[in-house]
Amino acid sequence: MQRRILGGTGISVSEYALGAMMFGEIGNPDHDDSVRIIHAALEAGINFVDTADIYSTGESEEIVGKALKGRREEVVLATKFRLPMGDEPNLAGGSRRYIARAVEDSLRRLDTDYIDLYQMHRPDPLTDIDETLSALSDLVRSGKVRVVGSSSFPADQIVEAQWTAERRGHVRFRTEQPPYSILARGAEGSILPAAQRYGMGTLTWGPLSAGWLSGRDLAASGRAKLEGFKFDPALPGNAAKLAAVADLKKVAADAGLPLPHMALAFVRAHPGVTSAIIGPRTMDQLTDLLAGADVTLDDATLDRIDEIVPPGTDLNRADNYFVEQPALTDPSLRRRR
């Protein structure tokens, strides 16, 4: 497994990061089996594990904590905060009040004294980014967190956070975690260039586009259970994805590759990508993905992919969370009370 440096942090991470979203109630509820999958990933050379408090409402973090007992120093451990962890309005967001609680809860579930990368899962339109970065800076100075990052931030808010950190003397987001795949290339337009401009590391999620590029039955996808509208073939965006996948299978066959191996190699080929997050639910899925870890694509193959899905194109806008801004999707933000 090849390694890369995570932005300018000096932290060495594997080109594949193990995503833990599918460990727990919404994916693989068998804790022992999930731990075995994590151990197999570590033995294969993956040293980067990414989870979040919201995944199965903390269960994923607990499983990761179990798997890392006695092996914590081998792993660059990333988790996230921001999304609701209960019905109470203050159990979410980017406020100092919530961050102070969220980090302690994550540390407890992960059974660790520190988090290598603590990420803000989504922007919070109700909290000044200065407030959020101030609270995160205190966590870094306390030693509870080593590095902070963002996830699914639009380019303008990536820039705003960088400027705010510089002007107010806060630690800055050193990483961004955008969705990125052959079928969802919106990040190429401004997200990845912005991250590159500020020397940020990027760990991209959804390289198999929630199962569309896995070669498996879409109905079995973990995401299909959570976001069925992204898989309804009657919707135009999904119909376009079906047609693109049929063409991409031909490209992969001509290159002598399984489609998922080509999809992962495509993501890793972008110079702005540090690590691609893979999210296996079973040991077989992990084994299949690891088999393509050394695959690289030549320019001819990349050109054919560009012809099928042009650079910067999202075949289904719903696949890229940073496209739909809260100011547009939340009526309360554009209607005076």
mmCIF file of C-alpha atoms in Angstrom:
data_model
loop_
_atom_site.group_PDB
_atom_site.id
_atom_site.type_symbol
_atom_site.label_atom_id
_atom_site.label_comp_id
_atom_site.label_asym_id
_atom_site.label_seq_id
_atom_site.Cartn_x
_atom_site.Cartn_y
_atom_site.Cartn_z
ATOM 1 C CA MET A 1 0.000 0.000 0.000
ATOM 2 C CA GLN A 2 1.490 3.309 -1.121
ATOM 3 C CA ARG A 3 1.704 6.217 1.344
ATOM 4 C CA ARG A 4 1.232 9.950 0.913
ATOM 5 C CA ILE A 5 1.666 12.940 3.217
ATOM 6 C CA LEU A 6 -1.615 14.384 4.495
ATOM 7 C CA GLY A 7 -1.443 17.970 3.268
ATOM 8 C CA GLY A 8 1.354 19.815 5.011
ATOM 9 C CA THR A 9 0.916 18.003 8.321
ATOM 10 C CA GLY A 10 3.826 15.597 7.875
ATOM 11 C CA ILE A 11 1.458 12.721 8.723
ATOM 12 C CA SER A 12 1.991 9.690 6.468
ATOM 13 C CA VAL A 13 -1.247 8.003 5.378
ATOM 14 C CA SER A 14 -2.139 5.145 3.043
ATOM 15 C CA GLU A 15 -3.671 5.842 -0.382
ATOM 16 C CA TYR A 16 -6.719 3.914 0.799
ATOM 17 C CA ALA A 17 -8.450 5.053 3.967
ATOM 18 C CA LEU A 18 -10.776 2.566 5.636
ATOM 19 C CA GLY A 19 -14.207 4.127 6.021
ATOM 20 C CA ALA A 20 -16.140 2.744 8.986
ATOM 21 C CA MET A 21 -19.639 3.918 8.069
ATOM 22 C CA MET A 22 -20.788 0.380 7.312
ATOM 23 C CA PHE A 23 -19.717 -0.979 10.708
ATOM 24 C CA GLY A 24 -22.709 -1.019 13.016
ATOM 25 C CA GLU A 25 -26.481 -1.081 12.762
ATOM 26 C CA ILE A 26 -26.782 0.494 9.300
ATOM 27 C CA GLY A 27 -24.297 -1.917 7.723
ATOM 28 C CA ASN A 28 -22.604 -4.833 9.479
ATOM 29 C CA PRO A 29 -24.052 -5.193 12.995
ATOM 30 C CA ASP A 30 -21.635 -8.015 13.919
ATOM 31 C CA HIS A 31 -18.956 -6.315 16.019
ATOM 32 C CA ASP A 32 -16.532 -9.233 15.937
ATOM 33 C CA ASP A 33 -16.761 -9.530 12.158
ATOM 34 C CA SER A 34 -16.306 -5.768 11.768
ATOM 35 C CA VAL A 35 -13.210 -5.896 13.975
ATOM 36 C CA ARG A 36 -11.787 -8.699 11.807
ATOM 37 C CA ILE A 37 -12.328 -6.556 8.697
ATOM 38 C CA ILE A 38 -10.520 -3.615 10.310
ATOM 39 C CA HIS A 39 -7.623 -5.859 11.329
ATOM 40 C CA ALA A 40 -7.389 -7.280 7.792
ATOM 41 C CA ALA A 41 -7.213 -3.743 6.394
ATOM 42 C CA LEU A 42 -4.392 -2.880 8.798
ATOM 43 C CA GLU A 43 -2.490 -6.027 7.860
ATOM 44 C CA ALA A 44 -2.828 -5.057 4.191
ATOM 45 C CA GLY A 45 -1.075 -1.754 4.852
ATOM 46 C CA ILE A 46 -3.960 0.647 5.450
ATOM 47 C CA ASN A 47 -3.080 2.944 8.347
ATOM 48 C CA PHE A 48 -5.846 5.538 7.926
ATOM 49 C CA VAL A 49 -9.278 4.857 9.503
ATOM 50 C CA ASP A 50 -12.176 7.287 9.115
ATOM 51 C CA THR A 51 -15.400 7.200 11.109
ATOM 52 C CA ALA A 52 -17.936 9.669 12.568
ATOM 53 C CA ASP A 53 -20.071 10.035 15.663
ATOM 54 C CA ILE A 54 -23.251 9.918 13.559
ATOM 55 C CA TYR A 55 -22.480 6.518 12.023
ATOM 56 C CA SER A 56 -24.974 4.147 13.642
ATOM 57 C CA THR A 57 -25.268 6.766 16.394
ATOM 58 C CA GLY A 58 -21.828 6.109 17.846
ATOM 59 C CA GLU A 59 -21.733 2.357 17.289
ATOM 60 C CA SER A 60 -19.169 2.654 14.491
ATOM 61 C CA GLU A 61 -16.803 4.569 16.784
ATOM 62 C CA GLU A 62 -17.216 1.897 19.454
ATOM 63 C CA ILE A 63 -16.332 -0.857 16.968
ATOM 64 C CA VAL A 64 -13.278 1.050 15.762
ATOM 65 C CA GLY A 65 -12.222 1.541 19.380
ATOM 66 C CA LYS A 66 -12.416 -2.198 19.992
ATOM 67 C CA ALA A 67 -10.415 -2.952 16.843
ATOM 68 C CA LEU A 68 -7.614 -0.536 17.731
ATOM 69 C CA LYS A 69 -6.960 -1.836 21.248
ATOM 70 C CA GLY A 70 -3.230 -2.432 21.452
ATOM 71 C CA ARG A 71 -2.719 -1.017 17.944
ATOM 72 C CA ARG A 72 -3.629 2.639 18.394
ATOM 73 C CA GLU A 73 -0.182 4.011 17.532
ATOM 74 C CA GLU A 74 -0.222 2.185 14.174
ATOM 75 C CA VAL A 75 -3.244 4.109 12.976
ATOM 76 C CA VAL A 76 -4.078 7.638 11.874
ATOM 77 C CA LEU A 77 -7.573 7.895 13.339
ATOM 78 C CA ALA A 78 -10.149 10.320 11.958
ATOM 79 C CA THR A 79 -13.668 11.026 13.138
ATOM 80 C CA LYS A 80 -16.247 13.786 12.708
ATOM 81 C CA PHE A 81 -18.779 15.962 14.541
ATOM 82 C CA ARG A 82 -21.581 18.354 13.560
ATOM 83 C CA LEU A 83 -24.590 16.214 12.556
ATOM 84 C CA PRO A 84 -27.443 15.625 15.062
ATOM 85 C CA MET A 85 -26.786 13.120 17.839
ATOM 86 C CA GLY A 86 -30.229 13.541 19.359
ATOM 87 C CA ASP A 87 -33.460 15.521 19.153
ATOM 88 C CA GLU A 88 -32.229 18.333 21.407
ATOM 89 C CA PRO A 89 -31.160 21.271 19.141
ATOM 90 C CA ASN A 90 -27.880 21.718 21.040
ATOM 91 C CA LEU A 91 -26.797 18.136 20.244
ATOM 92 C CA ALA A 92 -25.480 19.218 16.855
ATOM 93 C CA GLY A 93 -23.617 22.013 15.117
ATOM 94 C CA GLY A 94 -20.361 23.869 15.343
ATOM 95 C CA SER A 95 -20.780 25.738 18.613
ATOM 96 C CA ARG A 96 -18.125 25.626 21.321
ATOM 97 C CA ARG A 97 -20.753 24.202 23.665
ATOM 98 C CA TYR A 98 -21.455 21.237 21.407
ATOM 99 C CA ILE A 99 -17.881 20.607 20.275
ATOM 100 C CA ALA A 100 -16.734 20.322 23.895
ATOM 101 C CA ARG A 101 -19.283 17.571 24.467
ATOM 102 C CA ALA A 102 -18.922 15.847 21.088
ATOM 103 C CA VAL A 103 -15.166 15.360 21.349
ATOM 104 C CA GLU A 104 -15.426 13.832 24.816
ATOM 105 C CA ASP A 105 -18.125 11.442 23.624
ATOM 106 C CA SER A 106 -16.019 10.394 20.633
ATOM 107 C CA LEU A 107 -12.892 9.914 22.756
ATOM 108 C CA ARG A 108 -14.876 7.692 25.113
ATOM 109 C CA ARG A 109 -16.417 5.578 22.351
ATOM 110 C CA LEU A 110 -13.097 5.262 20.522
ATOM 111 C CA ASP A 111 -11.377 4.414 23.822
ATOM 112 C CA THR A 112 -8.462 6.725 23.057
ATOM 113 C CA ASP A 113 -6.790 9.786 24.548
ATOM 114 C CA TYR A 114 -6.522 11.672 21.277
ATOM 115 C CA ILE A 115 -7.940 11.950 17.761
ATOM 116 C CA ASP A 116 -5.506 12.409 14.888
ATOM 117 C CA LEU A 117 -7.972 14.164 12.566
ATOM 118 C CA TYR A 118 -11.164 15.771 13.883
ATOM 119 C CA GLN A 119 -13.448 16.893 11.055
ATOM 120 C CA MET A 120 -16.484 19.129 10.847
ATOM 121 C CA HIS A 121 -18.924 16.872 9.014
ATOM 122 C CA ARG A 122 -20.862 19.665 7.259
ATOM 123 C CA PRO A 123 -20.884 23.478 7.414
ATOM 124 C CA ASP A 124 -23.098 25.007 10.116
ATOM 125 C CA PRO A 125 -24.919 28.098 8.791
ATOM 126 C CA LEU A 126 -26.049 29.023 12.307
ATOM 127 C CA THR A 127 -22.565 29.266 13.855
ATOM 128 C CA ASP A 128 -19.805 31.737 13.041
ATOM 129 C CA ILE A 129 -16.819 29.814 11.693
ATOM 130 C CA ASP A 130 -14.651 31.928 14.023
ATOM 131 C CA GLU A 131 -16.467 30.343 16.979
ATOM 132 C CA THR A 132 -15.935 26.836 15.605
ATOM 133 C CA LEU A 133 -12.257 27.307 14.798
ATOM 134 C CA SER A 134 -11.623 28.874 18.202
ATOM 135 C CA ALA A 135 -13.066 25.813 19.950
ATOM 136 C CA LEU A 136 -11.135 23.431 17.692
ATOM 137 C CA SER A 137 -7.905 25.355 18.315
ATOM 138 C CA ASP A 138 -8.319 24.765 22.046
ATOM 139 C CA LEU A 139 -8.718 21.031 21.413
ATOM 140 C CA VAL A 140 -5.465 20.972 19.443
ATOM 141 C CA ARG A 141 -3.627 22.906 22.167
ATOM 142 C CA SER A 142 -5.003 20.560 24.821
ATOM 143 C CA GLY A 143 -3.647 17.524 22.965
ATOM 144 C CA LYS A 144 -7.060 15.894 22.522
ATOM 145 C CA VAL A 145 -6.897 16.518 18.773
ATOM 146 C CA ARG A 146 -3.848 16.646 16.509
ATOM 147 C CA VAL A 147 -5.264 18.126 13.290
ATOM 148 C CA VAL A 148 -8.670 19.506 12.250
ATOM 149 C CA GLY A 149 -10.433 19.293 8.914
ATOM 150 C CA SER A 150 -13.688 19.893 7.070
ATOM 151 C CA SER A 151 -16.007 17.568 5.172
ATOM 152 C CA SER A 152 -18.282 18.362 2.221
ATOM 153 C CA PHE A 153 -17.587 22.107 2.426
ATOM 154 C CA PRO A 154 -18.230 24.236 -0.677
ATOM 155 C CA ALA A 155 -15.215 26.092 -2.050
ATOM 156 C CA ASP A 156 -16.268 29.513 -0.753
ATOM 157 C CA GLN A 157 -16.534 28.200 2.798
ATOM 158 C CA ILE A 158 -13.185 26.419 2.514
ATOM 159 C CA VAL A 159 -11.659 29.792 1.619
ATOM 160 C CA GLU A 160 -13.575 31.640 4.357
ATOM 161 C CA ALA A 161 -12.375 29.158 6.984
ATOM 162 C CA GLN A 162 -8.764 29.540 5.845
ATOM 163 C CA TRP A 163 -8.934 33.332 5.942
ATOM 164 C CA THR A 164 -10.666 33.348 9.325
ATOM 165 C CA ALA A 165 -8.011 31.075 10.815
ATOM 166 C CA GLU A 166 -5.207 33.286 9.507
ATOM 167 C CA ARG A 167 -6.754 36.569 10.631
ATOM 168 C CA ARG A 168 -7.878 35.388 14.057
ATOM 169 C CA GLY A 169 -4.878 33.236 14.925
ATOM 170 C CA HIS A 170 -6.730 29.907 14.970
ATOM 171 C CA VAL A 171 -5.579 26.508 13.800
ATOM 172 C CA ARG A 172 -6.828 25.974 10.264
ATOM 173 C CA PHE A 173 -8.568 23.127 8.524
ATOM 174 C CA ARG A 174 -5.716 21.000 7.186
ATOM 175 C CA THR A 175 -7.935 18.573 5.268
ATOM 176 C CA GLU A 176 -11.155 18.443 3.275
ATOM 177 C CA GLN A 177 -13.293 15.353 2.691
ATOM 178 C CA PRO A 178 -15.392 15.781 -0.466
ATOM 179 C CA PRO A 179 -17.468 13.240 -2.383
ATOM 180 C CA TYR A 180 -15.649 12.274 -5.584
ATOM 181 C CA SER A 181 -16.121 9.540 -8.155
ATOM 182 C CA ILE A 182 -16.336 9.047 -11.906
ATOM 183 C CA LEU A 183 -20.085 9.679 -11.703
ATOM 184 C CA ALA A 184 -19.820 12.650 -9.334
ATOM 185 C CA ARG A 185 -16.966 14.875 -10.524
ATOM 186 C CA GLY A 186 -18.195 18.221 -9.197
ATOM 187 C CA ALA A 187 -15.266 18.455 -6.784
ATOM 188 C CA GLU A 188 -12.885 18.869 -9.724
ATOM 189 C CA GLY A 189 -14.180 22.334 -10.525
ATOM 190 C CA SER A 190 -13.436 24.247 -7.325
ATOM 191 C CA ILE A 191 -13.230 21.981 -4.267
ATOM 192 C CA LEU A 192 -10.047 20.099 -5.137
ATOM 193 C CA PRO A 193 -8.326 23.199 -6.594
ATOM 194 C CA ALA A 194 -9.143 25.192 -3.439
ATOM 195 C CA ALA A 195 -7.778 22.408 -1.243
ATOM 196 C CA GLN A 196 -4.620 22.266 -3.354
ATOM 197 C CA ARG A 197 -4.179 26.040 -3.204
ATOM 198 C CA TYR A 198 -4.215 25.964 0.608
ATOM 199 C CA GLY A 199 -2.057 22.864 0.892
ATOM 200 C CA MET A 200 -4.888 20.797 2.336
ATOM 201 C CA GLY A 201 -4.915 17.023 2.290
ATOM 202 C CA THR A 202 -8.027 15.428 0.818
ATOM 203 C CA LEU A 203 -9.634 12.120 1.702
ATOM 204 C CA THR A 204 -12.415 11.598 -0.791
ATOM 205 C CA TRP A 205 -15.500 9.564 -0.031
ATOM 206 C CA GLY A 206 -17.843 7.635 -2.302
ATOM 207 C CA PRO A 207 -15.294 6.518 -4.948
ATOM 208 C CA LEU A 208 -17.685 3.734 -5.960
ATOM 209 C CA SER A 209 -20.607 6.185 -5.998
ATOM 210 C CA ALA A 210 -22.544 4.359 -3.280
ATOM 211 C CA GLY A 211 -22.340 1.048 -5.132
ATOM 212 C CA TRP A 212 -23.031 2.259 -8.675
ATOM 213 C CA LEU A 213 -19.439 1.432 -9.656
ATOM 214 C CA SER A 214 -19.066 -1.673 -7.506
ATOM 215 C CA GLY A 215 -20.378 -4.137 -10.065
ATOM 216 C CA ARG A 216 -22.828 -5.424 -7.445
ATOM 217 C CA ASP A 217 -26.609 -5.287 -7.171
ATOM 218 C CA LEU A 218 -27.512 -1.688 -6.363
ATOM 219 C CA ALA A 219 -30.405 -2.787 -4.168
ATOM 220 C CA ALA A 220 -27.864 -4.357 -1.804
ATOM 221 C CA SER A 221 -25.974 -1.091 -1.357
ATOM 222 C CA GLY A 222 -25.914 0.264 2.176
ATOM 223 C CA ARG A 223 -26.560 3.746 0.796
ATOM 224 C CA ALA A 224 -29.643 2.511 -1.064
ATOM 225 C CA LYS A 225 -31.248 1.799 2.296
ATOM 226 C CA LEU A 226 -30.469 5.321 3.509
ATOM 227 C CA GLU A 227 -31.052 7.388 0.378
ATOM 228 C CA GLY A 228 -33.370 5.476 -1.937
ATOM 229 C CA PHE A 229 -33.998 8.514 -4.138
ATOM 230 C CA LYS A 230 -30.421 8.273 -5.398
ATOM 231 C CA PHE A 231 -31.151 4.843 -6.846
ATOM 232 C CA ASP A 232 -34.598 5.305 -8.427
ATOM 233 C CA PRO A 233 -34.020 4.621 -12.167
ATOM 234 C CA ALA A 234 -37.074 6.723 -13.037
ATOM 235 C CA LEU A 235 -35.223 9.892 -12.036
ATOM 236 C CA PRO A 236 -33.254 11.529 -14.897
ATOM 237 C CA GLY A 237 -29.982 11.763 -12.976
ATOM 238 C CA ASN A 238 -30.080 8.076 -12.105
ATOM 239 C CA ALA A 239 -31.009 7.122 -15.667
ATOM 240 C CA ALA A 240 -27.934 9.015 -16.867
ATOM 241 C CA LYS A 241 -25.808 7.111 -14.355
ATOM 242 C CA LEU A 242 -27.149 3.770 -15.579
ATOM 243 C CA ALA A 243 -26.177 4.642 -19.138
ATOM 244 C CA ALA A 244 -22.728 5.865 -18.061
ATOM 245 C CA VAL A 245 -22.055 2.721 -16.033
ATOM 246 C CA ALA A 246 -22.830 0.553 -19.060
ATOM 247 C CA ASP A 247 -20.247 2.484 -21.083
ATOM 248 C CA LEU A 248 -17.711 2.493 -18.248
ATOM 249 C CA LYS A 249 -17.914 -1.288 -17.994
ATOM 250 C CA LYS A 250 -16.714 -1.471 -21.600
ATOM 251 C CA VAL A 251 -13.788 0.839 -20.828
ATOM 252 C CA ALA A 252 -12.836 -1.259 -17.806
ATOM 253 C CA ALA A 253 -13.073 -4.484 -19.826
ATOM 254 C CA ASP A 254 -10.842 -3.045 -22.549
ATOM 255 C CA ALA A 255 -8.321 -2.066 -19.857
ATOM 256 C CA GLY A 256 -8.481 -5.575 -18.396
ATOM 257 C CA LEU A 257 -9.824 -4.287 -15.083
ATOM 258 C CA PRO A 258 -12.826 -4.898 -12.845
ATOM 259 C CA LEU A 259 -14.990 -1.754 -12.811
ATOM 260 C CA PRO A 260 -14.407 -0.985 -9.089
ATOM 261 C CA HIS A 261 -10.629 -1.155 -9.555
ATOM 262 C CA MET A 262 -10.858 1.322 -12.417
ATOM 263 C CA ALA A 263 -13.124 3.578 -10.363
ATOM 264 C CA LEU A 264 -10.705 3.680 -7.427
ATOM 265 C CA ALA A 265 -7.683 4.185 -9.681
ATOM 266 C CA PHE A 266 -9.490 7.111 -11.325
ATOM 267 C CA VAL A 267 -9.932 8.873 -7.972
ATOM 268 C CA ARG A 268 -6.335 8.228 -6.924
ATOM 269 C CA ALA A 269 -5.071 9.599 -10.254
ATOM 270 C CA HIS A 270 -6.100 13.166 -9.356
ATOM 271 C CA PRO A 271 -3.079 15.078 -7.988
ATOM 272 C CA GLY A 272 -5.264 16.766 -5.387
ATOM 273 C CA VAL A 273 -6.371 13.491 -3.764
ATOM 274 C CA THR A 274 -4.408 12.178 -0.783
ATOM 275 C CA SER A 275 -6.494 9.113 0.117
ATOM 276 C CA ALA A 276 -9.604 7.469 -1.263
ATOM 277 C CA ILE A 277 -12.001 6.170 1.386
ATOM 278 C CA ILE A 278 -13.234 2.621 0.852
ATOM 279 C CA GLY A 279 -16.196 1.484 2.941
ATOM 280 C CA PRO A 280 -16.511 -2.325 2.879
ATOM 281 C CA ARG A 281 -19.312 -4.023 4.774
ATOM 282 C CA THR A 282 -17.929 -7.554 4.418
ATOM 283 C CA MET A 283 -14.533 -9.220 4.290
ATOM 284 C CA ASP A 284 -15.109 -10.243 0.654
ATOM 285 C CA GLN A 285 -15.725 -6.623 -0.311
ATOM 286 C CA LEU A 286 -12.505 -5.544 1.406
ATOM 287 C CA THR A 287 -10.518 -8.298 -0.305
ATOM 288 C CA ASP A 288 -11.891 -7.312 -3.721
ATOM 289 C CA LEU A 289 -11.015 -3.637 -3.220
ATOM 290 C CA LEU A 290 -7.519 -4.328 -1.890
ATOM 291 C CA ALA A 291 -6.738 -6.347 -5.023
ATOM 292 C CA GLY A 292 -6.842 -3.113 -7.031
ATOM 293 C CA ALA A 293 -4.611 -1.045 -4.753
ATOM 294 C CA ASP A 294 -1.732 -0.905 -7.253
ATOM 295 C CA VAL A 295 -3.785 -0.224 -10.376
ATOM 296 C CA THR A 296 -2.910 2.902 -12.380
ATOM 297 C CA LEU A 297 -4.706 4.215 -15.452
ATOM 298 C CA ASP A 298 -3.024 5.375 -18.635
ATOM 299 C CA ASP A 299 -4.013 8.598 -20.389
ATOM 300 C CA ALA A 300 -5.987 6.762 -23.058
ATOM 301 C CA THR A 301 -8.249 5.185 -20.430
ATOM 302 C CA LEU A 302 -8.660 8.480 -18.567
ATOM 303 C CA ASP A 303 -9.547 10.186 -21.874
ATOM 304 C CA ARG A 304 -12.289 7.624 -22.532
ATOM 305 C CA ILE A 305 -13.678 8.191 -19.044
ATOM 306 C CA ASP A 306 -13.712 11.946 -19.723
ATOM 307 C CA GLU A 307 -15.755 11.333 -22.875
ATOM 308 C CA ILE A 308 -18.392 9.406 -20.923
ATOM 309 C CA VAL A 309 -18.538 11.744 -17.915
ATOM 310 C CA PRO A 310 -16.942 15.137 -18.707
ATOM 311 C CA PRO A 311 -14.684 16.710 -16.046
ATOM 312 C CA GLY A 312 -16.578 18.550 -13.320
ATOM 313 C CA THR A 313 -19.871 16.828 -14.151
ATOM 314 C CA ASP A 314 -22.303 15.456 -11.572
ATOM 315 C CA LEU A 315 -24.686 13.141 -13.373
ATOM 316 C CA ASN A 316 -27.023 13.391 -10.389
ATOM 317 C CA ARG A 317 -26.703 16.695 -8.497
ATOM 318 C CA ALA A 318 -27.947 14.988 -5.330
ATOM 319 C CA ASP A 319 -24.674 13.047 -5.143
ATOM 320 C CA ASN A 320 -22.675 16.146 -4.228
ATOM 321 C CA TYR A 321 -23.753 17.676 -0.960
ATOM 322 C CA PHE A 322 -21.783 20.883 -1.457
ATOM 323 C CA VAL A 323 -23.810 21.706 -4.601
ATOM 324 C CA GLU A 324 -27.055 22.314 -2.739
ATOM 325 C CA GLN A 325 -26.343 25.163 -0.350
ATOM 326 C CA PRO A 326 -28.336 25.534 2.887
ATOM 327 C CA ALA A 327 -29.232 29.075 1.801
ATOM 328 C CA LEU A 328 -31.174 27.507 -1.068
ATOM 329 C CA THR A 329 -32.501 24.311 0.471
ATOM 330 C CA ASP A 330 -33.536 25.613 3.922
ATOM 331 C CA PRO A 331 -36.493 28.017 3.546
ATOM 332 C CA SER A 332 -35.931 29.440 7.032
ATOM 333 C CA LEU A 333 -32.640 30.947 5.838
ATOM 334 C CA ARG A 334 -34.299 32.987 3.089
ATOM 335 C CA ARG A 335 -37.646 33.913 4.667
ATOM 336 C CA ARG A 336 -37.823 36.574 7.331
ATOM 337 C CA ARG A 337 -39.749 35.320 10.362
#
